[in-house]
């Protein structure tokens, strides 16, 4: 299988980017083809053979990654698998690309693989980086219903069938939007603890837009993908969970602003998943109400 990699950067982590590219170059098997997308910024110096695309403006995470996909031909068709890696990450092992090839070759229904993210100093995997409700054991691999945006592999046939990431989301929940569409088309998603991306431990709330976009995109996600009966249930559960977490007053104000924005702005085409997909998600341990 031909494997490519898409990395988006703001140009502000040149040393980390170079280390990541070196880890990709050291992968066993056929070389991984790499495209680095400068998302509204110049791309720092990269090794020979690495293609670059510099965008005049920041298109957000899904928009930048979609540009990277298209750099491999429409829908990424020039390769069979695309890795998506954060520019401050680092592939921990030399066999990750080979493990991806083996996994996709062995399971024709497998569409997406979510890697395990671990802190390079402590080896710790944050609970939020295990894409399932039962996240206490990050070393257990399993089928899941979503994946981690900056550490994953996607069979490019998935993009050909269900389309790319939702550009308008800009940041937050774009992976779940793609995951739900892929599951509805019959693809499966695996979390693999043996495929590791080293990444410093961080808090998502470090981004100034976090609370607003998380809330707005949660509403968009539901409006775009859920059967009408489940939309108020899903959003009601997340409203309750948000209040139980007792965010600060400014954070809560931003969250409610985003929640309102999600209802009052266009969310893109609505393609509600089939009820059998709802049942599949439920059997996989995460019904689409949480």
mmCIF file of C-alpha atoms in Angstrom:
data_model
loop_
_atom_site.group_PDB
_atom_site.id
_atom_site.type_symbol
_atom_site.label_atom_id
_atom_site.label_comp_id
_atom_site.label_asym_id
_atom_site.label_seq_id
_atom_site.Cartn_x
_atom_site.Cartn_y
_atom_site.Cartn_z
ATOM 1 C CA UNK A 1 0.000 0.000 0.000
ATOM 2 C CA UNK A 2 1.182 3.508 -0.813
ATOM 3 C CA UNK A 3 1.291 5.695 2.289
ATOM 4 C CA UNK A 4 1.349 9.487 2.455
ATOM 5 C CA UNK A 5 1.403 11.933 5.343
ATOM 6 C CA UNK A 6 -0.252 15.324 5.783
ATOM 7 C CA UNK A 7 1.169 17.773 8.308
ATOM 8 C CA UNK A 8 -0.192 21.275 8.795
ATOM 9 C CA UNK A 9 1.890 23.950 10.467
ATOM 10 C CA UNK A 10 1.677 27.567 11.510
ATOM 11 C CA UNK A 11 5.430 27.838 11.019
ATOM 12 C CA UNK A 12 6.066 28.483 14.714
ATOM 13 C CA UNK A 13 7.567 25.094 15.665
ATOM 14 C CA UNK A 14 10.388 24.508 13.177
ATOM 15 C CA UNK A 15 12.466 22.253 15.437
ATOM 16 C CA UNK A 16 9.505 20.050 16.361
ATOM 17 C CA UNK A 17 8.440 19.878 12.716
ATOM 18 C CA UNK A 18 11.907 18.771 11.651
ATOM 19 C CA UNK A 19 11.976 16.074 14.334
ATOM 20 C CA UNK A 20 8.573 14.801 13.185
ATOM 21 C CA UNK A 21 9.697 14.702 9.555
ATOM 22 C CA UNK A 22 12.809 12.775 10.571
ATOM 23 C CA UNK A 23 10.643 10.223 12.395
ATOM 24 C CA UNK A 24 8.482 9.816 9.284
ATOM 25 C CA UNK A 25 11.560 9.378 7.082
ATOM 26 C CA UNK A 26 12.776 6.561 9.367
ATOM 27 C CA UNK A 27 9.648 4.454 8.876
ATOM 28 C CA UNK A 28 10.228 0.879 7.731
ATOM 29 C CA UNK A 29 9.118 -0.227 4.281
ATOM 30 C CA UNK A 30 8.521 1.964 1.264
ATOM 31 C CA UNK A 31 9.133 5.677 1.914
ATOM 32 C CA UNK A 32 6.159 7.691 3.152
ATOM 33 C CA UNK A 33 5.343 10.597 0.847
ATOM 34 C CA UNK A 34 4.935 13.812 2.838
ATOM 35 C CA UNK A 35 3.122 17.094 2.256
ATOM 36 C CA UNK A 36 3.515 19.968 4.726
ATOM 37 C CA UNK A 37 0.819 22.646 4.532
ATOM 38 C CA UNK A 38 1.669 26.135 5.795
ATOM 39 C CA UNK A 39 -1.715 27.203 7.167
ATOM 40 C CA UNK A 40 -1.536 30.951 6.569
ATOM 41 C CA UNK A 41 2.223 31.026 7.139
ATOM 42 C CA UNK A 42 5.469 30.145 5.365
ATOM 43 C CA UNK A 43 6.697 26.576 5.812
ATOM 44 C CA UNK A 44 10.034 26.315 7.661
ATOM 45 C CA UNK A 45 12.945 24.564 5.962
ATOM 46 C CA UNK A 46 12.129 20.911 5.299
ATOM 47 C CA UNK A 47 14.240 18.016 4.005
ATOM 48 C CA UNK A 48 14.592 17.422 0.303
ATOM 49 C CA UNK A 49 11.711 15.432 -1.124
ATOM 50 C CA UNK A 50 9.096 16.850 1.239
ATOM 51 C CA UNK A 51 6.442 18.759 -0.696
ATOM 52 C CA UNK A 52 5.073 21.996 0.694
ATOM 53 C CA UNK A 53 1.936 24.066 0.156
ATOM 54 C CA UNK A 54 1.719 27.595 1.568
ATOM 55 C CA UNK A 55 -1.769 29.005 2.046
ATOM 56 C CA UNK A 56 -2.304 32.783 2.091
ATOM 57 C CA UNK A 57 -4.683 32.504 5.073
ATOM 58 C CA UNK A 58 -5.335 30.155 7.952
ATOM 59 C CA UNK A 59 -8.113 27.790 6.836
ATOM 60 C CA UNK A 60 -8.318 26.060 10.210
ATOM 61 C CA UNK A 61 -7.405 22.476 10.982
ATOM 62 C CA UNK A 62 -9.923 20.705 8.709
ATOM 63 C CA UNK A 63 -9.407 23.183 5.873
ATOM 64 C CA UNK A 64 -5.632 22.832 6.025
ATOM 65 C CA UNK A 65 -5.824 19.050 6.136
ATOM 66 C CA UNK A 66 -8.219 18.988 3.195
ATOM 67 C CA UNK A 67 -5.672 20.944 1.161
ATOM 68 C CA UNK A 68 -3.091 18.336 2.143
ATOM 69 C CA UNK A 69 -5.395 15.530 1.018
ATOM 70 C CA UNK A 70 -5.895 17.137 -2.384
ATOM 71 C CA UNK A 71 -2.117 17.481 -2.790
ATOM 72 C CA UNK A 72 -2.175 13.695 -3.288
ATOM 73 C CA UNK A 73 -4.721 13.971 -6.093
ATOM 74 C CA UNK A 74 -8.518 14.325 -5.823
ATOM 75 C CA UNK A 75 -9.530 12.737 -2.543
ATOM 76 C CA UNK A 76 -5.920 11.660 -2.007
ATOM 77 C CA UNK A 77 -6.247 8.931 -4.645
ATOM 78 C CA UNK A 78 -2.511 8.870 -5.474
ATOM 79 C CA UNK A 79 -1.955 6.953 -2.224
ATOM 80 C CA UNK A 80 -3.909 4.252 -0.402
ATOM 81 C CA UNK A 81 -3.464 5.557 3.144
ATOM 82 C CA UNK A 82 -2.869 9.025 4.579
ATOM 83 C CA UNK A 83 -1.334 9.719 7.983
ATOM 84 C CA UNK A 84 -2.375 12.949 9.716
ATOM 85 C CA UNK A 85 0.187 14.083 12.275
ATOM 86 C CA UNK A 86 0.460 17.152 14.528
ATOM 87 C CA UNK A 87 3.549 19.192 13.735
ATOM 88 C CA UNK A 88 4.751 19.037 17.348
ATOM 89 C CA UNK A 89 4.363 15.263 17.501
ATOM 90 C CA UNK A 90 6.874 12.496 16.883
ATOM 91 C CA UNK A 91 6.343 8.918 15.720
ATOM 92 C CA UNK A 92 7.662 6.780 18.569
ATOM 93 C CA UNK A 93 8.433 3.688 16.499
ATOM 94 C CA UNK A 94 9.872 2.931 13.082
ATOM 95 C CA UNK A 95 7.193 0.387 12.190
ATOM 96 C CA UNK A 96 4.061 2.550 12.447
ATOM 97 C CA UNK A 97 3.590 2.890 8.684
ATOM 98 C CA UNK A 98 4.103 -0.859 8.238
ATOM 99 C CA UNK A 99 1.586 -1.611 10.999
ATOM 100 C CA UNK A 100 -0.903 0.613 9.179
ATOM 101 C CA UNK A 101 -0.315 -1.206 5.895
ATOM 102 C CA UNK A 102 -0.807 -4.569 7.603
ATOM 103 C CA UNK A 103 -3.966 -3.455 9.439
ATOM 104 C CA UNK A 104 -5.681 -2.047 6.369
ATOM 105 C CA UNK A 105 -4.659 -5.020 4.209
ATOM 106 C CA UNK A 106 -5.965 -7.515 6.773
ATOM 107 C CA UNK A 107 -9.349 -5.829 7.315
ATOM 108 C CA UNK A 108 -11.127 -4.507 4.198
ATOM 109 C CA UNK A 109 -13.796 -2.840 6.382
ATOM 110 C CA UNK A 110 -11.228 -0.803 8.336
ATOM 111 C CA UNK A 111 -11.367 2.835 7.260
ATOM 112 C CA UNK A 112 -9.615 4.799 10.013
ATOM 113 C CA UNK A 113 -6.994 4.074 12.673
ATOM 114 C CA UNK A 114 -6.592 6.307 15.721
ATOM 115 C CA UNK A 115 -3.090 6.253 17.232
ATOM 116 C CA UNK A 116 -2.281 6.422 20.922
ATOM 117 C CA UNK A 117 -0.858 9.792 22.002
ATOM 118 C CA UNK A 118 1.728 9.665 24.780
ATOM 119 C CA UNK A 119 3.775 12.312 26.549
ATOM 120 C CA UNK A 120 7.431 11.895 25.473
ATOM 121 C CA UNK A 121 8.761 12.428 28.996
ATOM 122 C CA UNK A 122 6.284 10.516 31.148
ATOM 123 C CA UNK A 123 4.751 8.087 28.662
ATOM 124 C CA UNK A 124 1.336 9.139 29.993
ATOM 125 C CA UNK A 125 -1.710 9.021 27.736
ATOM 126 C CA UNK A 126 -4.346 11.569 28.720
ATOM 127 C CA UNK A 127 -7.846 10.193 29.186
ATOM 128 C CA UNK A 128 -9.197 12.593 26.542
ATOM 129 C CA UNK A 129 -6.827 10.995 24.020
ATOM 130 C CA UNK A 130 -8.509 7.593 24.272
ATOM 131 C CA UNK A 131 -11.481 7.880 21.872
ATOM 132 C CA UNK A 132 -14.030 5.851 23.847
ATOM 133 C CA UNK A 133 -16.077 6.233 27.018
ATOM 134 C CA UNK A 134 -14.188 3.480 28.870
ATOM 135 C CA UNK A 135 -10.828 5.210 28.699
ATOM 136 C CA UNK A 136 -9.161 4.044 31.902
ATOM 137 C CA UNK A 137 -6.854 1.608 30.077
ATOM 138 C CA UNK A 138 -5.130 3.382 27.175
ATOM 139 C CA UNK A 139 -3.104 0.238 26.399
ATOM 140 C CA UNK A 140 -6.229 -1.652 25.285
ATOM 141 C CA UNK A 141 -6.877 -1.495 21.554
ATOM 142 C CA UNK A 142 -10.475 -1.652 20.376
ATOM 143 C CA UNK A 143 -13.066 -0.657 17.839
ATOM 144 C CA UNK A 144 -14.162 2.928 18.470
ATOM 145 C CA UNK A 145 -16.582 5.512 17.085
ATOM 146 C CA UNK A 146 -14.257 8.484 16.568
ATOM 147 C CA UNK A 147 -10.544 9.219 16.303
ATOM 148 C CA UNK A 148 -7.800 11.685 17.215
ATOM 149 C CA UNK A 149 -7.275 14.385 14.603
ATOM 150 C CA UNK A 150 -3.515 14.823 14.921
ATOM 151 C CA UNK A 151 -2.532 11.155 15.150
ATOM 152 C CA UNK A 152 -4.359 8.900 12.743
ATOM 153 C CA UNK A 153 -4.361 7.042 9.454
ATOM 154 C CA UNK A 154 -7.226 7.079 6.956
ATOM 155 C CA UNK A 155 -7.802 4.829 3.970
ATOM 156 C CA UNK A 156 -8.242 7.284 1.106
ATOM 157 C CA UNK A 157 -11.253 5.369 -0.224
ATOM 158 C CA UNK A 158 -13.101 6.800 2.787
ATOM 159 C CA UNK A 159 -12.641 10.326 1.420
ATOM 160 C CA UNK A 160 -13.762 9.171 -2.025
ATOM 161 C CA UNK A 161 -16.996 7.804 -0.543
ATOM 162 C CA UNK A 162 -17.968 10.300 2.155
ATOM 163 C CA UNK A 163 -15.939 13.447 1.393
ATOM 164 C CA UNK A 164 -13.305 15.247 3.421
ATOM 165 C CA UNK A 165 -13.309 17.056 6.722
ATOM 166 C CA UNK A 166 -15.854 19.881 7.229
ATOM 167 C CA UNK A 167 -13.930 23.074 6.405
ATOM 168 C CA UNK A 168 -16.329 25.389 8.234
ATOM 169 C CA UNK A 169 -15.680 23.726 11.608
ATOM 170 C CA UNK A 170 -12.194 25.336 11.634
ATOM 171 C CA UNK A 171 -11.343 23.698 14.969
ATOM 172 C CA UNK A 172 -13.027 20.997 17.113
ATOM 173 C CA UNK A 173 -15.222 17.962 16.345
ATOM 174 C CA UNK A 174 -14.270 17.747 12.666
ATOM 175 C CA UNK A 175 -12.930 14.216 13.301
ATOM 176 C CA UNK A 176 -16.238 13.001 14.763
ATOM 177 C CA UNK A 177 -18.124 14.466 11.803
ATOM 178 C CA UNK A 178 -15.951 12.424 9.420
ATOM 179 C CA UNK A 179 -16.096 9.364 11.700
ATOM 180 C CA UNK A 180 -19.911 9.336 11.794
ATOM 181 C CA UNK A 181 -20.134 9.680 8.022
ATOM 182 C CA UNK A 182 -17.599 6.867 7.568
ATOM 183 C CA UNK A 183 -19.433 4.578 9.990
ATOM 184 C CA UNK A 184 -22.712 5.316 8.221
ATOM 185 C CA UNK A 185 -21.053 4.243 4.943
ATOM 186 C CA UNK A 186 -20.026 0.910 6.491
ATOM 187 C CA UNK A 187 -16.419 1.621 7.471
ATOM 188 C CA UNK A 188 -14.957 0.739 10.870
ATOM 189 C CA UNK A 189 -12.537 2.652 13.129
ATOM 190 C CA UNK A 190 -9.827 1.141 15.333
ATOM 191 C CA UNK A 191 -7.923 2.602 18.260
ATOM 192 C CA UNK A 192 -4.440 1.058 18.272
ATOM 193 C CA UNK A 193 -2.335 1.412 21.390
ATOM 194 C CA UNK A 194 0.773 0.087 19.603
ATOM 195 C CA UNK A 195 0.792 2.952 17.098
ATOM 196 C CA UNK A 196 2.170 5.824 19.140
ATOM 197 C CA UNK A 197 2.660 9.509 18.521
ATOM 198 C CA UNK A 198 4.710 11.289 21.167
ATOM 199 C CA UNK A 199 3.145 14.661 21.958
ATOM 200 C CA UNK A 200 3.624 16.994 24.947
ATOM 201 C CA UNK A 201 0.763 16.928 27.450
ATOM 202 C CA UNK A 202 -1.464 19.957 26.851
ATOM 203 C CA UNK A 203 -4.929 21.253 27.688
ATOM 204 C CA UNK A 204 -7.294 21.942 24.772
ATOM 205 C CA UNK A 205 -8.597 25.028 26.553
ATOM 206 C CA UNK A 206 -5.256 26.736 25.856
ATOM 207 C CA UNK A 207 -6.800 27.878 22.558
ATOM 208 C CA UNK A 208 -8.657 31.183 22.934
ATOM 209 C CA UNK A 209 -11.502 29.986 20.708
ATOM 210 C CA UNK A 210 -11.883 26.619 22.436
ATOM 211 C CA UNK A 211 -15.147 27.047 24.362
ATOM 212 C CA UNK A 212 -17.017 28.875 21.590
ATOM 213 C CA UNK A 213 -16.025 26.496 18.805
ATOM 214 C CA UNK A 214 -16.509 23.352 20.863
ATOM 215 C CA UNK A 215 -20.101 24.423 21.559
ATOM 216 C CA UNK A 216 -20.867 25.735 18.063
ATOM 217 C CA UNK A 217 -19.429 22.687 16.328
ATOM 218 C CA UNK A 218 -21.215 20.318 18.712
ATOM 219 C CA UNK A 219 -24.512 21.795 17.518
ATOM 220 C CA UNK A 220 -23.402 21.648 13.881
ATOM 221 C CA UNK A 221 -22.316 18.038 14.327
ATOM 222 C CA UNK A 222 -25.760 17.075 15.595
ATOM 223 C CA UNK A 223 -27.676 19.103 13.029
ATOM 224 C CA UNK A 224 -25.638 17.617 10.173
ATOM 225 C CA UNK A 225 -25.525 13.972 11.185
ATOM 226 C CA UNK A 226 -28.126 12.836 13.723
ATOM 227 C CA UNK A 227 -31.710 11.706 13.167
ATOM 228 C CA UNK A 228 -34.041 14.528 14.192
ATOM 229 C CA UNK A 229 -35.233 12.685 17.319
ATOM 230 C CA UNK A 230 -31.688 12.444 18.685
ATOM 231 C CA UNK A 231 -30.581 16.049 18.090
ATOM 232 C CA UNK A 232 -32.196 17.528 21.265
ATOM 233 C CA UNK A 233 -31.190 14.479 23.330
ATOM 234 C CA UNK A 234 -27.534 14.680 22.277
ATOM 235 C CA UNK A 235 -27.289 18.427 22.810
ATOM 236 C CA UNK A 236 -29.208 18.285 26.078
ATOM 237 C CA UNK A 237 -26.772 15.705 27.458
ATOM 238 C CA UNK A 238 -23.785 17.853 26.477
ATOM 239 C CA UNK A 239 -25.372 20.960 27.968
ATOM 240 C CA UNK A 240 -25.778 19.095 31.260
ATOM 241 C CA UNK A 241 -22.217 17.722 31.160
ATOM 242 C CA UNK A 242 -20.843 21.198 30.503
ATOM 243 C CA UNK A 243 -22.680 22.644 33.504
ATOM 244 C CA UNK A 244 -21.547 19.756 35.739
ATOM 245 C CA UNK A 245 -17.923 20.514 34.857
ATOM 246 C CA UNK A 246 -18.420 23.997 36.339
ATOM 247 C CA UNK A 247 -16.383 26.057 33.877
ATOM 248 C CA UNK A 248 -15.417 29.615 34.744
ATOM 249 C CA UNK A 249 -17.918 32.382 34.073
ATOM 250 C CA UNK A 250 -16.037 33.686 30.965
ATOM 251 C CA UNK A 251 -15.718 30.123 29.629
ATOM 252 C CA UNK A 252 -19.399 29.444 30.181
ATOM 253 C CA UNK A 253 -20.346 32.722 28.492
ATOM 254 C CA UNK A 254 -18.227 31.778 25.470
ATOM 255 C CA UNK A 255 -19.736 28.285 25.441
ATOM 256 C CA UNK A 256 -23.315 29.561 25.413
ATOM 257 C CA UNK A 257 -22.379 32.059 22.697
ATOM 258 C CA UNK A 258 -21.062 29.231 20.579
ATOM 259 C CA UNK A 259 -24.108 27.070 21.349
ATOM 260 C CA UNK A 260 -26.391 29.857 20.132
ATOM 261 C CA UNK A 261 -24.198 30.393 17.059
ATOM 262 C CA UNK A 262 -24.511 26.700 16.216
ATOM 263 C CA UNK A 263 -28.282 27.062 15.928
ATOM 264 C CA UNK A 264 -28.340 30.380 14.057
ATOM 265 C CA UNK A 265 -25.670 29.782 11.404
ATOM 266 C CA UNK A 266 -25.550 27.363 8.440
ATOM 267 C CA UNK A 267 -24.042 23.997 9.337
ATOM 268 C CA UNK A 268 -23.599 22.605 5.836
ATOM 269 C CA UNK A 269 -25.572 19.785 4.194
ATOM 270 C CA UNK A 270 -27.691 17.639 6.477
ATOM 271 C CA UNK A 271 -27.267 13.884 5.942
ATOM 272 C CA UNK A 272 -28.712 12.129 9.001
ATOM 273 C CA UNK A 273 -27.214 8.743 9.736
ATOM 274 C CA UNK A 274 -29.361 5.646 9.417
ATOM 275 C CA UNK A 275 -30.868 4.087 12.517
ATOM 276 C CA UNK A 276 -28.770 0.984 11.972
ATOM 277 C CA UNK A 277 -25.715 3.227 12.297
ATOM 278 C CA UNK A 278 -27.112 4.510 15.585
ATOM 279 C CA UNK A 279 -27.357 0.876 16.698
ATOM 280 C CA UNK A 280 -23.805 0.191 15.482
ATOM 281 C CA UNK A 281 -22.499 3.133 17.521
ATOM 282 C CA UNK A 282 -24.428 1.844 20.525
ATOM 283 C CA UNK A 283 -22.977 -1.665 20.155
ATOM 284 C CA UNK A 284 -19.499 -0.141 19.929
ATOM 285 C CA UNK A 285 -20.054 1.435 23.330
ATOM 286 C CA UNK A 286 -20.892 5.022 22.449
ATOM 287 C CA UNK A 287 -24.478 5.720 21.411
ATOM 288 C CA UNK A 288 -24.739 9.076 19.637
ATOM 289 C CA UNK A 289 -26.339 10.834 22.601
ATOM 290 C CA UNK A 290 -23.030 11.413 24.424
#
